[in-house]
CSV table of C-alpha atoms in Angstrom, one decimal:
chain,number,residue,atom,x,y,z
A,1,UNK,CA,104.4,79.1,109.0
A,2,UNK,CA,106.0,78.4,112.2
A,3,UNK,CA,104.7,76.1,114.8
A,4,UNK,CA,103.9,78.9,117.4
A,5,UNK,CA,100.9,80.0,114.8
A,6,UNK,CA,100.4,76.4,113.6
A,7,UNK,CA,96.9,75.9,112.2
A,8,UNK,CA,94.8,73.2,113.7
A,9,UNK,CA,94.4,69.6,112.1
A,10,UNK,CA,91.8,69.6,109.5
A,11,UNK,CA,92.4,66.2,108.0
A,12,UNK,CA,90.5,64.8,105.2
A,13,UNK,CA,89.6,62.0,107.2
A,14,UNK,CA,88.1,64.0,109.9
A,15,UNK,CA,86.0,66.1,107.3
A,16,UNK,CA,85.0,62.8,105.5
A,17,UNK,CA,83.8,61.4,108.9
A,18,UNK,CA,81.3,64.1,109.4
A,19,UNK,CA,79.5,63.2,106.2
A,20,UNK,CA,76.7,60.9,106.8
A,21,UNK,CA,76.5,59.6,103.1
A,22,UNK,CA,80.0,58.0,103.3
A,23,UNK,CA,79.6,56.5,106.9
A,24,UNK,CA,79.0,53.0,107.8
A,25,UNK,CA,77.3,51.8,110.9
A,26,UNK,CA,80.3,52.2,113.3
A,27,UNK,CA,81.0,55.5,111.9
A,28,UNK,CA,77.6,56.8,112.5
A,29,UNK,CA,77.8,55.8,116.1
A,30,UNK,CA,80.6,58.1,116.5
A,31,UNK,CA,79.1,60.9,113.9
A,32,UNK,CA,78.5,63.4,116.8
A,33,UNK,CA,81.9,63.3,118.1
A,34,UNK,CA,83.3,63.3,114.6
A,35,UNK,CA,81.0,66.5,113.5
A,36,UNK,CA,82.3,68.2,116.6
A,37,UNK,CA,86.2,67.4,115.6
A,38,UNK,CA,85.2,68.8,112.1
A,39,UNK,CA,83.5,72.1,113.5
A,40,UNK,CA,85.9,72.7,116.5
A,41,UNK,CA,89.0,73.9,114.1
A,42,UNK,CA,86.9,76.6,112.7
A,43,UNK,CA,85.6,78.0,116.0
A,44,UNK,CA,87.4,81.1,117.2
A,45,UNK,CA,89.2,82.3,113.6
A,46,UNK,CA,86.1,84.4,113.0
A,47,UNK,CA,86.4,86.0,116.3
A,48,UNK,CA,90.1,86.9,115.8
A,49,UNK,CA,89.1,88.8,112.5
A,50,UNK,CA,85.8,90.5,114.0
A,51,UNK,CA,87.6,92.4,116.6
A,52,UNK,CA,89.2,94.4,113.6
A,53,UNK,CA,85.6,95.7,113.3
A,54,UNK,CA,85.3,97.1,116.7
A,55,UNK,CA,88.8,98.8,117.2
A,56,UNK,CA,89.2,102.3,118.9
A,57,UNK,CA,89.3,103.7,115.3
A,58,UNK,CA,85.8,102.5,114.7
A,59,UNK,CA,84.8,103.7,118.2
A,60,UNK,CA,85.7,107.4,117.2
A,61,UNK,CA,83.9,107.1,114.0
A,62,UNK,CA,80.5,105.5,115.6
A,63,UNK,CA,80.6,108.1,118.5
A,64,UNK,CA,80.8,111.1,116.2
A,65,UNK,CA,78.2,109.6,113.8
A,66,UNK,CA,75.7,109.0,116.7
A,67,UNK,CA,76.1,112.1,118.4
A,68,UNK,CA,76.0,114.2,115.2
A,69,UNK,CA,73.0,112.5,113.4
A,70,UNK,CA,71.2,110.5,116.1
A,71,UNK,CA,70.1,107.2,114.7
A,72,UNK,CA,70.2,108.1,111.0
A,73,UNK,CA,73.4,106.4,110.2
A,74,UNK,CA,72.5,102.8,111.6
A,75,UNK,CA,71.6,101.7,108.1
A,76,UNK,CA,75.1,102.3,107.1
A,77,UNK,CA,76.4,100.3,109.9
A,78,UNK,CA,74.3,97.4,108.7
A,79,UNK,CA,75.2,97.7,104.9
A,80,UNK,CA,78.8,98.0,106.3
A,81,UNK,CA,78.6,94.7,108.0
A,82,UNK,CA,77.0,93.0,105.3
A,83,UNK,CA,79.7,93.9,102.9
A,84,UNK,CA,82.4,92.8,105.6
A,85,UNK,CA,80.8,89.2,105.5
A,86,UNK,CA,81.0,89.1,101.7
A,87,UNK,CA,84.7,90.2,101.7
A,88,UNK,CA,86.0,88.1,104.7
A,89,UNK,CA,84.2,85.0,103.1
A,90,UNK,CA,86.5,85.7,100.1
A,91,UNK,CA,89.5,85.7,102.3
A,92,UNK,CA,88.7,82.5,104.1
A,93,UNK,CA,88.0,80.7,100.9
A,94,UNK,CA,91.4,81.6,99.6
A,95,UNK,CA,93.0,80.3,102.6
A,96,UNK,CA,91.0,76.9,102.6
A,97,UNK,CA,91.0,76.2,99.1
A,98,UNK,CA,94.6,77.3,98.2
A,99,UNK,CA,96.1,76.2,101.4
A,100,UNK,CA,98.1,79.5,101.4
A,101,UNK,CA,97.3,82.8,103.2
A,102,UNK,CA,96.9,85.9,101.3
A,103,UNK,CA,100.4,87.0,101.6
A,104,UNK,CA,101.9,83.7,100.4
A,105,UNK,CA,99.4,83.5,97.4
A,106,UNK,CA,100.7,87.3,96.5
A,107,UNK,CA,104.4,86.1,96.6
A,108,UNK,CA,103.4,83.2,94.5
A,109,UNK,CA,101.3,84.9,92.0
A,110,UNK,CA,102.8,88.3,91.5
A,111,UNK,CA,106.3,89.4,90.3
A,112,UNK,CA,109.2,90.0,92.8
A,113,UNK,CA,108.8,93.9,92.8
A,114,UNK,CA,105.0,93.8,92.9
A,115,UNK,CA,104.7,91.2,96.0
A,116,UNK,CA,107.4,93.4,97.9
A,117,UNK,CA,105.4,96.4,97.6
A,118,UNK,CA,102.3,94.8,98.5
A,119,UNK,CA,104.5,93.4,101.4
A,120,UNK,CA,105.6,96.9,102.4
A,121,UNK,CA,102.1,98.2,102.2
A,122,UNK,CA,100.6,95.6,104.3
A,123,UNK,CA,103.2,96.1,107.1
A,124,UNK,CA,102.6,100.0,107.1
A,125,UNK,CA,98.8,99.3,107.4
A,126,UNK,CA,99.3,96.7,110.3
A,127,UNK,CA,101.7,99.4,111.8
A,128,UNK,CA,99.0,102.1,111.5
A,129,UNK,CA,96.5,99.7,113.0
A,130,UNK,CA,98.8,98.8,116.0
A,131,UNK,CA,99.2,102.7,116.5
A,132,UNK,CA,95.3,103.1,116.9
A,133,UNK,CA,95.1,100.3,119.3
A,134,UNK,CA,98.1,101.6,121.3
A,135,UNK,CA,96.5,105.0,121.6
A,136,UNK,CA,92.9,103.4,122.4
A,137,UNK,CA,94.6,101.3,125.3
A,138,UNK,CA,96.5,104.2,126.5
A,139,UNK,CA,93.5,106.4,127.0
A,140,UNK,CA,91.5,103.6,128.7
A,141,UNK,CA,94.4,103.1,131.3
A,142,UNK,CA,94.2,107.0,131.9
A,143,UNK,CA,90.4,106.7,132.2
A,144,UNK,CA,90.5,103.6,134.5
A,145,UNK,CA,93.4,104.2,136.6
A,146,UNK,CA,94.5,107.8,136.1
A,147,UNK,CA,97.7,106.9,134.4
A,148,UNK,CA,99.5,109.5,132.0
A,149,UNK,CA,99.1,108.5,128.6
A,150,UNK,CA,102.9,108.3,128.2
A,151,UNK,CA,102.7,105.2,130.9
A,152,UNK,CA,99.7,103.8,129.1
A,153,UNK,CA,101.5,103.6,125.9
A,154,UNK,CA,104.6,101.6,127.7
A,155,UNK,CA,102.1,99.5,129.3
A,156,UNK,CA,100.4,98.6,126.1
A,157,UNK,CA,103.6,97.5,124.7
A,158,UNK,CA,104.3,95.2,127.4
A,159,UNK,CA,101.0,93.5,128.2
A,160,UNK,CA,100.5,92.4,124.4
A,161,UNK,CA,103.8,90.3,124.7
A,162,UNK,CA,102.3,88.8,128.0
A,163,UNK,CA,99.1,87.9,126.0
A,164,UNK,CA,101.2,86.7,123.2
A,165,UNK,CA,103.2,84.5,125.4
A,166,UNK,CA,100.1,82.3,126.2
A,167,UNK,CA,99.7,81.9,122.5
A,168,UNK,CA,103.0,80.2,122.0
A,169,UNK,CA,102.4,76.8,120.1
A,170,UNK,CA,98.6,77.2,120.9
A,171,UNK,CA,96.5,79.5,119.0
A,172,UNK,CA,93.4,78.3,120.5
A,173,UNK,CA,94.3,79.9,123.9
A,174,UNK,CA,94.5,83.3,121.9
A,175,UNK,CA,91.2,82.7,120.4
A,176,UNK,CA,89.6,81.9,123.9
A,177,UNK,CA,91.0,85.1,125.3
A,178,UNK,CA,89.6,87.1,122.4
A,179,UNK,CA,86.3,85.5,122.6
A,180,UNK,CA,86.1,86.4,126.5
A,181,UNK,CA,87.0,89.8,125.8
A,182,UNK,CA,84.4,90.4,123.0
A,183,UNK,CA,81.7,89.1,125.5
A,184,UNK,CA,82.9,91.3,128.3
A,185,UNK,CA,82.5,94.2,125.9
A,186,UNK,CA,79.2,93.1,124.8
A,187,UNK,CA,78.2,92.9,128.6
A,188,UNK,CA,79.5,96.5,129.2
A,189,UNK,CA,77.5,97.9,126.3
A,190,UNK,CA,74.5,96.1,127.3
A,191,UNK,CA,74.6,97.9,130.7
A,192,UNK,CA,75.5,101.2,129.1
A,193,UNK,CA,72.4,101.1,126.8
A,194,UNK,CA,70.2,100.2,129.9
A,195,UNK,CA,71.6,103.5,131.4
A,196,UNK,CA,70.9,105.6,128.2
A,197,UNK,CA,67.4,104.3,127.6
A,198,UNK,CA,67.4,104.8,123.7
A,199,UNK,CA,64.2,105.4,121.6
A,200,UNK,CA,63.5,101.7,120.2
A,201,UNK,CA,61.3,102.9,117.4
A,202,UNK,CA,63.7,105.5,116.2
A,203,UNK,CA,66.7,102.8,116.5
A,204,UNK,CA,64.9,100.4,114.3
A,205,UNK,CA,63.8,103.2,111.7
A,206,UNK,CA,67.3,104.4,111.5
A,207,UNK,CA,68.7,100.7,110.8
A,208,UNK,CA,66.0,99.5,108.2
A,209,UNK,CA,64.7,102.9,106.6
A,210,UNK,CA,67.4,104.7,105.0
A,211,UNK,CA,66.8,108.4,104.7
A,212,UNK,CA,67.8,110.6,101.5
A,213,UNK,CA,70.0,112.6,103.8
A,214,UNK,CA,72.6,110.0,103.9
A,215,UNK,CA,73.4,111.2,100.4
A,216,UNK,CA,72.3,114.9,100.2
A,217,UNK,CA,73.4,116.1,103.6
A,218,UNK,CA,77.2,116.8,103.1
A,219,UNK,CA,77.9,116.1,106.9
A,220,UNK,CA,76.0,112.9,106.8
A,221,UNK,CA,77.5,111.6,103.9
A,222,UNK,CA,81.1,112.0,105.2
A,223,UNK,CA,80.1,110.5,108.4
A,224,UNK,CA,78.8,107.4,106.3
A,225,UNK,CA,82.0,107.4,104.2
A,226,UNK,CA,83.9,107.2,107.6
A,227,UNK,CA,81.9,104.2,108.7
A,228,UNK,CA,82.0,102.6,105.2
A,229,UNK,CA,85.8,103.2,105.0
A,230,UNK,CA,86.4,101.5,108.2
A,231,UNK,CA,84.6,98.1,107.6
A,232,UNK,CA,87.7,97.0,105.5
A,233,UNK,CA,90.9,96.4,107.6
A,234,UNK,CA,93.8,95.3,105.2
A,235,UNK,CA,95.3,93.2,108.1
A,236,UNK,CA,92.2,91.1,108.4
A,237,UNK,CA,92.4,89.5,105.1
A,238,UNK,CA,95.9,88.1,105.7
A,239,UNK,CA,95.0,87.1,109.3
A,240,UNK,CA,91.7,85.3,108.1
A,241,UNK,CA,93.1,83.5,105.1
A,242,UNK,CA,96.1,82.4,107.5
A,243,UNK,CA,93.9,81.2,110.5
A,244,UNK,CA,91.8,78.7,108.3
A,245,UNK,CA,94.5,77.2,106.2
A,246,UNK,CA,94.9,73.6,106.3
A,247,UNK,CA,98.0,72.3,108.3
A,248,UNK,CA,99.6,70.4,105.2
A,249,UNK,CA,98.2,72.1,102.1
A,250,UNK,CA,94.6,72.3,100.7
A,251,UNK,CA,92.0,69.7,101.3
A,252,UNK,CA,91.5,67.8,97.8
A,253,UNK,CA,88.1,66.6,98.4
A,254,UNK,CA,85.3,68.8,97.0
A,255,UNK,CA,82.6,67.4,99.3
A,256,UNK,CA,84.7,67.9,102.5
A,257,UNK,CA,86.1,71.2,101.0
A,258,UNK,CA,82.5,72.4,100.7
A,259,UNK,CA,81.7,71.1,104.3
A,260,UNK,CA,84.7,73.2,105.7
A,261,UNK,CA,83.8,76.2,103.8
A,262,UNK,CA,80.7,76.1,105.3
A,263,UNK,CA,81.6,75.9,108.6
A,264,UNK,CA,84.2,78.6,108.4
A,265,UNK,CA,81.8,80.7,106.9
A,266,UNK,CA,79.3,80.3,109.6
A,267,UNK,CA,81.9,81.1,112.2
A,268,UNK,CA,82.9,84.4,110.5
A,269,UNK,CA,79.4,85.7,110.0
A,270,UNK,CA,78.4,84.9,113.5
A,271,UNK,CA,81.5,86.6,114.9
A,272,UNK,CA,80.9,89.5,112.7
A,273,UNK,CA,77.2,89.7,113.6
A,274,UNK,CA,78.5,90.2,117.1
A,275,UNK,CA,80.8,93.0,115.7
A,276,UNK,CA,78.0,94.5,114.5
A,277,UNK,CA,75.9,94.7,117.4
A,278,UNK,CA,78.8,96.1,119.4
A,279,UNK,CA,79.3,99.0,116.7
A,280,UNK,CA,75.4,99.6,117.0
A,281,UNK,CA,75.6,99.9,120.5
A,282,UNK,CA,78.4,102.5,120.3
A,283,UNK,CA,76.5,104.5,118.0
A,284,UNK,CA,73.2,104.1,119.8
A,285,UNK,CA,74.8,105.1,122.9
A,286,UNK,CA,76.0,108.3,121.4
A,287,UNK,CA,72.7,109.1,120.1
A,288,UNK,CA,70.7,108.4,123.1
A,289,UNK,CA,73.3,109.8,125.5
A,290,UNK,CA,75.1,112.6,123.6
A,291,UNK,CA,72.9,113.7,120.9
A,292,UNK,CA,69.7,113.9,122.8
A,293,UNK,CA,71.5,116.1,125.4
A,294,UNK,CA,72.7,118.4,123.0
A,295,UNK,CA,76.3,117.1,122.3
A,296,UNK,CA,76.5,117.1,118.6
A,297,UNK,CA,80.1,116.5,117.8
A,298,UNK,CA,81.7,114.1,120.2
A,299,UNK,CA,84.5,112.1,118.5
A,300,UNK,CA,87.4,112.2,121.3
A,301,UNK,CA,87.4,109.3,123.3
A,302,UNK,CA,88.5,110.8,126.6
A,303,UNK,CA,85.7,113.4,126.1
A,304,UNK,CA,82.9,110.6,125.6
A,305,UNK,CA,84.0,108.9,128.7
A,306,UNK,CA,83.6,112.0,130.9
A,307,UNK,CA,80.3,113.1,129.3
A,308,UNK,CA,78.6,109.6,129.7
A,309,UNK,CA,78.8,109.6,133.2
A,310,UNK,CA,77.3,112.9,133.6
A,311,UNK,CA,74.6,112.5,130.9
A,312,UNK,CA,73.2,109.4,132.2
A,313,UNK,CA,73.7,110.0,135.7
A,314,UNK,CA,75.7,106.7,136.4
A,315,UNK,CA,79.3,107.0,137.4
A,316,UNK,CA,79.6,103.1,136.5
A,317,UNK,CA,78.9,104.3,133.0
A,318,UNK,CA,82.1,106.0,132.7
A,319,UNK,CA,83.9,103.0,134.0
A,320,UNK,CA,82.4,100.6,131.7
A,321,UNK,CA,83.1,102.7,128.9
A,322,UNK,CA,87.0,102.7,129.8
A,323,UNK,CA,86.8,99.0,130.4
A,324,UNK,CA,85.4,98.2,127.1
A,325,UNK,CA,87.9,100.8,125.3
A,326,UNK,CA,90.8,98.8,127.0
A,327,UNK,CA,89.5,95.3,125.9
A,328,UNK,CA,89.0,96.8,122.5
A,329,UNK,CA,92.6,98.1,122.2
A,330,UNK,CA,94.2,94.9,123.8
A,331,UNK,CA,92.4,92.4,121.5
A,332,UNK,CA,93.0,94.3,118.5
A,333,UNK,CA,96.8,94.6,119.3
A,334,UNK,CA,97.0,90.9,119.6
A,335,UNK,CA,95.2,90.2,116.3
A,336,UNK,CA,97.1,92.8,114.6
A,337,UNK,CA,100.8,91.5,115.7
A,338,UNK,CA,99.8,88.1,114.6
A,339,UNK,CA,98.9,89.5,111.2
A,340,UNK,CA,102.1,91.2,111.1
A,341,UNK,CA,103.9,88.1,111.6
A,342,UNK,CA,101.9,86.5,108.9
A,343,UNK,CA,102.8,89.4,106.5
A,344,UNK,CA,106.5,89.3,107.1
A,345,UNK,CA,106.7,85.4,106.5
A,346,UNK,CA,104.3,85.0,103.8
A,347,UNK,CA,105.6,88.1,101.7
A,348,UNK,CA,109.3,87.9,102.4
A,349,UNK,CA,109.9,84.4,103.7
A,350,UNK,CA,111.9,85.6,106.6
A,351,UNK,CA,113.1,82.9,108.9
A,352,UNK,CA,113.1,85.1,111.9
A,353,UNK,CA,111.9,84.2,115.2
A,354,UNK,CA,108.4,85.1,115.7
A,355,UNK,CA,109.2,86.9,119.1
A,356,UNK,CA,111.7,89.2,117.2
A,357,UNK,CA,108.9,90.1,114.4
A,358,UNK,CA,106.2,90.7,117.2
A,359,UNK,CA,108.5,93.0,119.0
A,360,UNK,CA,109.6,94.8,116.1
A,361,UNK,CA,105.9,95.3,115.0
A,362,UNK,CA,105.1,96.5,118.6
A,363,UNK,CA,107.9,99.1,118.6
A,364,UNK,CA,107.1,100.4,115.2
A,365,UNK,CA,103.7,101.3,116.6
A,366,UNK,CA,104.8,102.6,120.3
A,367,UNK,CA,107.5,104.7,118.9
A,368,UNK,CA,105.0,107.4,117.1
A,369,UNK,CA,102.9,107.5,120.1
A,370,UNK,CA,105.9,108.1,122.5
A,371,UNK,CA,107.4,110.7,120.5
A,372,UNK,CA,104.0,112.5,119.9
A,373,UNK,CA,103.5,112.8,123.5
A,374,UNK,CA,107.0,113.8,124.4
A,375,UNK,CA,107.1,116.4,121.7
A,376,UNK,CA,103.6,117.7,121.4
A,377,UNK,CA,101.9,116.7,124.4
A,378,UNK,CA,98.7,114.8,125.1
A,379,UNK,CA,96.7,117.2,122.8
A,380,UNK,CA,98.1,115.6,119.9
A,381,UNK,CA,97.0,112.0,120.6
A,382,UNK,CA,93.6,112.2,119.0
A,383,UNK,CA,95.0,113.8,115.9
A,384,UNK,CA,97.5,111.0,115.8
A,385,UNK,CA,94.7,108.5,116.0
A,386,UNK,CA,92.9,110.1,113.0
A,387,UNK,CA,96.3,110.2,110.9
A,388,UNK,CA,96.5,106.4,111.8
A,389,UNK,CA,93.0,105.7,110.1
A,390,UNK,CA,94.2,108.0,107.1
A,391,UNK,CA,97.3,106.0,106.5
A,392,UNK,CA,95.0,102.7,106.8
A,393,UNK,CA,92.9,103.8,104.2
A,394,UNK,CA,95.7,104.7,102.0
A,395,UNK,CA,96.7,100.9,102.1
A,396,UNK,CA,93.4,99.5,101.6
A,397,UNK,CA,93.7,98.8,97.7
A,398,UNK,CA,96.8,97.0,98.3
A,399,UNK,CA,95.2,94.3,100.0
A,400,UNK,CA,91.7,94.3,98.7
A,401,UNK,CA,92.3,94.4,95.0
A,402,UNK,CA,95.1,91.5,95.1
A,403,UNK,CA,92.3,89.3,97.2
A,404,UNK,CA,89.7,89.9,94.4
A,405,UNK,CA,92.5,88.9,91.7
A,406,UNK,CA,93.5,85.8,93.4
A,407,UNK,CA,90.1,84.4,94.4
A,408,UNK,CA,89.2,84.9,90.7
A,409,UNK,CA,92.2,82.9,89.4
A,410,UNK,CA,91.2,79.4,88.3
A,411,UNK,CA,94.7,78.1,88.7
A,412,UNK,CA,94.7,78.9,92.4
A,413,UNK,CA,91.2,78.4,93.3
A,414,UNK,CA,90.3,75.6,90.8
A,415,UNK,CA,86.3,74.9,90.7
A,416,UNK,CA,86.2,77.2,93.7
A,417,UNK,CA,86.9,80.1,91.7
A,418,UNK,CA,84.8,83.1,91.7
A,419,UNK,CA,81.6,82.8,89.8
A,420,UNK,CA,81.0,85.4,87.2
A,421,UNK,CA,78.4,87.2,89.4
A,422,UNK,CA,80.4,87.0,92.4
A,423,UNK,CA,83.4,88.3,90.7
A,424,UNK,CA,81.7,91.1,89.3
A,425,UNK,CA,80.1,92.0,92.5
A,426,UNK,CA,83.5,91.6,94.4
A,427,UNK,CA,85.1,94.3,91.8
A,428,UNK,CA,82.2,96.7,92.1
A,429,UNK,CA,82.2,96.4,96.0
A,430,UNK,CA,86.1,96.9,96.2
A,431,UNK,CA,86.2,99.8,93.9
A,432,UNK,CA,83.3,101.4,95.7
A,433,UNK,CA,85.1,101.0,99.0
A,434,UNK,CA,88.4,102.1,97.7
A,435,UNK,CA,86.8,105.2,95.9
A,436,UNK,CA,85.1,106.2,99.5
A,437,UNK,CA,88.2,105.6,101.3
A,438,UNK,CA,89.9,107.9,98.8
A,439,UNK,CA,87.5,110.5,99.2
A,440,UNK,CA,88.0,110.3,102.9
A,441,UNK,CA,91.7,110.6,102.8
A,442,UNK,CA,91.5,113.7,100.6
A,443,UNK,CA,88.9,115.4,102.5
A,444,UNK,CA,91.1,114.6,105.6
A,445,UNK,CA,94.2,116.2,104.2
A,446,UNK,CA,92.3,119.1,102.8
A,447,UNK,CA,90.7,119.5,106.4
A,448,UNK,CA,87.3,119.7,104.7
């Protein structure tokens, strides 16, 4: 991988210095500092991964679920987040143990034709993800500044390059930007919830007491599948396994590796908890503002913004909604573009300057949006968002299944290979999610 996305130094010496069992008196005096140096490299990677769980595509799904079925599908959001933690922990374990990101590991493990197929699929998934973020950001620019969608799409293509310029040679700056964006989103939704005044009892009931209607009611089942299907973003596996990779190969010491795995998993889980809370906020906002007021099928992001100000009686609510949407789109475009670079270099070993890869990824996402607006007008933007999610779902097996295979390979993972129980659980969860996504794709195509 190039220096502009270089992993932070995680030397074995630093990891060992955080171990009190092997420290002498002098080392103990600097234990606090050494421990911080050990923890610091893992802070931020989880936040960059978490943005994939609160992108504009997730917004549309959460808004529709909340407006249609009140708080009933909160349990599915909770279950989805727990599954996400499990799967992302596998991705980070692959990176830390093998010293390779998922793309590079696939190139090493599988035949040329297979890894090329996986690479093409991964790039298609990233372009579909970028398309959703571009659309979400363009809608946000329209809501906040009254810009035409066409202009918003073009601005989105430019500003992501500006943001990525800050990350040249220093990934940590990008991570700080992402963390600030996430915290700002959290503040926006906290204020939105204050305005909408949700029912606390019904909220807790919907989250922790699942109803049989989740399975028996076809509409609720479809909404649940939509949320479950959106928990796994293929590009997140490539991104996460890359961000946690050691700078120079895998860490060999078992005790140090266990320690680094623990820190990285903690960072990931804390970040995904924040993403979970933001998804809960979106769904609860839709339930308390739209469902309660009689608006039972709100999935259009622009419609949701205009309605929320009228329903809760605060003009600021619409502005905060637009701001949060803009932040969601911007942070997701940054991480998606990095994932695109990881995929191109990991699968195809392309020695191309990172700027060209980034520009190519952005153009691939922007062109469909621009063409759609010019040919069919603004009315086709939301259907295009749906299409991007369908394409994304179709690419899921090509990332999830290789991840399970690789983390279950003792030649790659050594003693950190999946246990029998974890491996069985991983296959069950993976096939379950892939099956749900397949049903969602078929139903979307059949317009059911």
